[in-house]
Coordinates of C-alpha atoms in Angstrom, one line a residue:
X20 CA -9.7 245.2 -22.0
X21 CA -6.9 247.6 -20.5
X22 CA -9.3 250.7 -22.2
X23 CA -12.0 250.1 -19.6
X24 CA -10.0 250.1 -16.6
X25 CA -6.7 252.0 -18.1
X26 CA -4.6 249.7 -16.3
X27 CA -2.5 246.6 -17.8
X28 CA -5.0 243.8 -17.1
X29 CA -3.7 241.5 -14.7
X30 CA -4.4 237.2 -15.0
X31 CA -7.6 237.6 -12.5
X32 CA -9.5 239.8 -14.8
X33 CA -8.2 238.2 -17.5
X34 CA -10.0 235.3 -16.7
X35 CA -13.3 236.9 -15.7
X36 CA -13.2 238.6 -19.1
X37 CA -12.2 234.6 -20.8
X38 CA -15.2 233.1 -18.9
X39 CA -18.0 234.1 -21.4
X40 CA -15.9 232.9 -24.5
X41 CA -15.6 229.7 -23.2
X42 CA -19.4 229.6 -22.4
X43 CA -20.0 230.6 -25.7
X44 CA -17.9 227.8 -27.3
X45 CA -19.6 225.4 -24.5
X46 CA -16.8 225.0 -22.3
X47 CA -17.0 225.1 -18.4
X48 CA -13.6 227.1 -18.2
X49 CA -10.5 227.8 -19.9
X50 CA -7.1 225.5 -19.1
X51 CA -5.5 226.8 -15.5
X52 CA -2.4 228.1 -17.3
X53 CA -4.7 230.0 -20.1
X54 CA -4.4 233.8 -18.0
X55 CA -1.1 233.6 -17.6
X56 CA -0.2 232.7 -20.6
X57 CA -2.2 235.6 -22.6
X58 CA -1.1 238.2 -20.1
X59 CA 2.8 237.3 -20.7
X60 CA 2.0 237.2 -24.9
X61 CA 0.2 241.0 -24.1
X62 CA 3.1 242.2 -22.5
X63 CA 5.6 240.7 -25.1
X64 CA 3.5 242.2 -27.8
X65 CA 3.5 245.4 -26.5
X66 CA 7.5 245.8 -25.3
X67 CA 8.5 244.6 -28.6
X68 CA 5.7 247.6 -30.1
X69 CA 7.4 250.2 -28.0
X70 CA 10.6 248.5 -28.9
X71 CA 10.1 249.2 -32.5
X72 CA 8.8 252.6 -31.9
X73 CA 11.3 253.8 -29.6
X74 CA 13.9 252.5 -32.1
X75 CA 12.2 254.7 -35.3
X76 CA 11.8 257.9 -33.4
X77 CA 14.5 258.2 -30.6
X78 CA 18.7 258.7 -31.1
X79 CA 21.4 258.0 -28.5
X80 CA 20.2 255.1 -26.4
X81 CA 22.3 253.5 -23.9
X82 CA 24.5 251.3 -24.3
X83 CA 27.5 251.0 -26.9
X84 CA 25.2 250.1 -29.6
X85 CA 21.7 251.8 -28.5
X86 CA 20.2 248.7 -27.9
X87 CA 20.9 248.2 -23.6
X88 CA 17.8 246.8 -22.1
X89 CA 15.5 246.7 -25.6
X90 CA 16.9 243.2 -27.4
X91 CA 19.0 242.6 -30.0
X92 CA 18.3 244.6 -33.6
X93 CA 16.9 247.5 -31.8
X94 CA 19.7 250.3 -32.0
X95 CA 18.8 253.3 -31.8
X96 CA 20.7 256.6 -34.0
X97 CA 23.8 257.0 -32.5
X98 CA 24.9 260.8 -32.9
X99 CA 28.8 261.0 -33.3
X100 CA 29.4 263.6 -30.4
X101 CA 27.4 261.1 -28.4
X102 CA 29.4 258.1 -29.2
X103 CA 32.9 259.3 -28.7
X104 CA 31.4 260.5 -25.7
X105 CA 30.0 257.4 -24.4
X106 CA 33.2 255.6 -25.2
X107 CA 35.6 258.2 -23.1
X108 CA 33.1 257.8 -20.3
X109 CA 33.0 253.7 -20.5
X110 CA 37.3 254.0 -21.0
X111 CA 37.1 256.1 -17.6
X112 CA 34.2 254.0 -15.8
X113 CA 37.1 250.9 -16.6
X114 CA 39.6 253.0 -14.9
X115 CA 37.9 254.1 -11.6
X116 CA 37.6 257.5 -12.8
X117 CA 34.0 257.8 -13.7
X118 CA 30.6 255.7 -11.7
X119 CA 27.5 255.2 -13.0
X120 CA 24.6 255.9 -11.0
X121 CA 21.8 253.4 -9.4
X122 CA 20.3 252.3 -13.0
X123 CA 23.8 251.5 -14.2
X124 CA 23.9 254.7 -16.5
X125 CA 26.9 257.2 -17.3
X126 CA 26.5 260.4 -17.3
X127 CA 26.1 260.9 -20.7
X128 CA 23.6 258.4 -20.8
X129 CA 21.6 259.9 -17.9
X130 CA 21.7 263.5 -19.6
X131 CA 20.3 262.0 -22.9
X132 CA 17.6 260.2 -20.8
X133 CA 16.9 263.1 -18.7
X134 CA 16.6 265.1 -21.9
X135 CA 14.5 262.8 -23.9
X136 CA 10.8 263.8 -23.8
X137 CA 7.8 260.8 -23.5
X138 CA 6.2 259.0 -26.4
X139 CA 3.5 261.0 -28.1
X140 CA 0.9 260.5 -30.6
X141 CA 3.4 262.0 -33.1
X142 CA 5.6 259.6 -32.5
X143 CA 3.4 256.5 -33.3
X144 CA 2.2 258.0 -36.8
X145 CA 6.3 258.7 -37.9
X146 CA 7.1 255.0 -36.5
X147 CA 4.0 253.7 -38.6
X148 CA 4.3 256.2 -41.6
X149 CA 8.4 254.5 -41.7
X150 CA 7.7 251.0 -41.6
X151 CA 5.3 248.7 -39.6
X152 CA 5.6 248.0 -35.8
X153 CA 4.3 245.2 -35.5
X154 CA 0.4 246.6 -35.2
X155 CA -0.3 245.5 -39.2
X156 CA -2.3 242.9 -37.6
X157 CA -4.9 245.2 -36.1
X158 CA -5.8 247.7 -38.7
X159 CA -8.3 249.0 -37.0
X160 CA -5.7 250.9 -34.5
X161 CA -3.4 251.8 -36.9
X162 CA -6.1 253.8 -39.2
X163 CA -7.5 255.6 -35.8
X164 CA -3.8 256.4 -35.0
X165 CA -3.1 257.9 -38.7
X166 CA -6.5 259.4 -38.7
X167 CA -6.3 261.0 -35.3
X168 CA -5.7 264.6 -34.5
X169 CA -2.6 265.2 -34.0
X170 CA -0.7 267.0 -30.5
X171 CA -1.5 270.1 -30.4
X172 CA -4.0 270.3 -33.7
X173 CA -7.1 271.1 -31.7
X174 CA -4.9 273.5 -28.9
X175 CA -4.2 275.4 -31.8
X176 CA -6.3 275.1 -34.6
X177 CA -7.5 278.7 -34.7
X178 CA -4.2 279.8 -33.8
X179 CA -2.9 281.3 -37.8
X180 CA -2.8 284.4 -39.6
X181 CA -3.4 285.5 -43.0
X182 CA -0.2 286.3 -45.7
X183 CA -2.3 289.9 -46.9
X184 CA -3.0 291.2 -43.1
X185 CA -6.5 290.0 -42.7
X186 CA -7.9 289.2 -39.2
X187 CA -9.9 286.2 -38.5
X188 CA -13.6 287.7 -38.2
X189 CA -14.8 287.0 -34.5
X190 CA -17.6 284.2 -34.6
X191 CA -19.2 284.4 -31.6
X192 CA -21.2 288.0 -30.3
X193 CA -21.2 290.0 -27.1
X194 CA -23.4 287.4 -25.1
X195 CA -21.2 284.5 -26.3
X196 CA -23.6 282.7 -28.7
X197 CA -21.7 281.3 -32.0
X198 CA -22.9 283.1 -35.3
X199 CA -24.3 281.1 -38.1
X200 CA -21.2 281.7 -40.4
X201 CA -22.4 285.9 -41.0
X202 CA -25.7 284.2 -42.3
X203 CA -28.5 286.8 -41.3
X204 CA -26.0 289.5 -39.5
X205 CA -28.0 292.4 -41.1
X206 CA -31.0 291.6 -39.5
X207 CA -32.5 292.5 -36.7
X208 CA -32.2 290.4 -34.1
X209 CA -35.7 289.2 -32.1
X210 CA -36.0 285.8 -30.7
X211 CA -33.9 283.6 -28.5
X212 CA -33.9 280.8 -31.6
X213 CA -31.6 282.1 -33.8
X214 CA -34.3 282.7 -36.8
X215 CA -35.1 286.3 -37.4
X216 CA -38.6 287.1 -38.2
X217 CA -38.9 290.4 -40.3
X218 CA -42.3 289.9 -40.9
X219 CA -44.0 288.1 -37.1
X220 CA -47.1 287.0 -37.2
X221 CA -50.1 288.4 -34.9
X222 CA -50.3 286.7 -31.8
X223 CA -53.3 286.7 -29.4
X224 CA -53.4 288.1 -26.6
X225 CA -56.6 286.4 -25.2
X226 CA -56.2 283.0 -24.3
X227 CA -59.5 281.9 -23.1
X228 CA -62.3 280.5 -25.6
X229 CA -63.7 281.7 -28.7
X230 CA -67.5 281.9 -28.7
X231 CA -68.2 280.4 -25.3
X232 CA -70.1 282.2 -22.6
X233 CA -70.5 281.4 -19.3
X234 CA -73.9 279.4 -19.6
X235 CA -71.8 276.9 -22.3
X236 CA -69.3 277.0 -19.3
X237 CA -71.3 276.1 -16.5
X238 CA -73.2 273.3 -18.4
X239 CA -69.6 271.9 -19.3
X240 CA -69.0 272.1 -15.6
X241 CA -72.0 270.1 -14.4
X242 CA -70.7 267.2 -17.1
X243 CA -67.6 267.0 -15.5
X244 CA -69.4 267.4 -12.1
X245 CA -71.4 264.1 -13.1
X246 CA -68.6 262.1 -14.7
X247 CA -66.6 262.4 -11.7
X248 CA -69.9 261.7 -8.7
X249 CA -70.2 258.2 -11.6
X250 CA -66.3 257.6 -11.2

């Protein structure tokens, strides 16, 4: 539902979108607490899909164990410059010395946010190619997300060069149109369609009719004349 509008889908259209189920399975509506209920099991689903993602692809979380504000069993890599760091700041933050800022972070911790980048499609296909995140149950995502391009791949797909020196042979010609992979290069060039014709056929020049003069002409003039005075 959320790919229509791009937006989580609140309990309203929730509903609207329940209404022709229940119609289908003859039912006048669904129970009152039926929205609510699936749009709290969505948004479970997907924290604890993030959850497991973030936990696969990210190091240094917050918190003592990498797990503050993602549940229990989700720590994240700890790096050990990061750790003894964390736990001088936390001594010092006992002691007066050190405050943490509005989200209740150190400073270490908001450096290592501030320098942690967004989830990406390359992130989803390392979490999935580790272990599963919970999506197993919808195969259909998971073989679009391994079987997508990757960031970047289309950006720079024709961005290579070759080991013995070659350059990549320009495929499109001075008025922009794409070349038909060199096929037909060494011939002359005549119509618009992209077919050469080395041998064209005769084409006539007089486009009135063959073997009618202008007695056939006006006698096919007075039929029309007549079928239109009967119409």
């Amino acid at each position: 539902m959320s790919l229509e509008s791009g937006e989580f889908p609140d309990m309203s259209y929730t509903e609207s979108r329940m209404l022709p189920y229940c119609y289908d399975a003859g039912l006048e509506s669904a129970a009152p607490d039926t929205a609510q209920l699936v749009s709290q099991a969505t948004e479970s689903f997907i924290k604890e899909v993030l959850t497991s993602v973030f936990s696969r692809t990210r190091s240094n979380g917050p918190g003592d164990s990498g797990s503050a504000g993602f549940g229990t069993g989700s720590g994240w890599v700890q790096t050990y410059k990061y750790k003894r760091q964390l736990s001088q700041e936390e001594d010092a933050a006992v002691r007066g010395e050190v405050t943490r800022d509005k989200s209740g972070l150190l400073p270490i911790e908001s450096k290592a946010a501030s320098e942690r980048g967004p989830l990406g499609m390359a992130d989803l296909h390392l979490a999935l190619d580790l272990a599963d995140c919970g999506m197993s149950q919808f195969p259909v995502v998971v073989r679009s997300l391994l079987n997508g391009y990757r960031d970047g791949e289309l950006e720079n797909l024709s961005d290579h060069t070759y080991l013995d020196g070659r350059e990549a042979k320009i495929s499109t010609d001075e008025e922009g149109d794409i070349t038909m992979v060199g096929a037909e290069a060494t011939k002359s060039k005549q119509l618009p369609n992209g077919v050469p014709h080395d041998d064209p056929m005769d084409l006539d020049d007089d486009y009135f009719w063959a073997g009618v003069d202008d007695k056939d002409l006006d006698t096919l003039d007075s039929v029309l004349d007549s079928i239109g005075a009967v119409g």
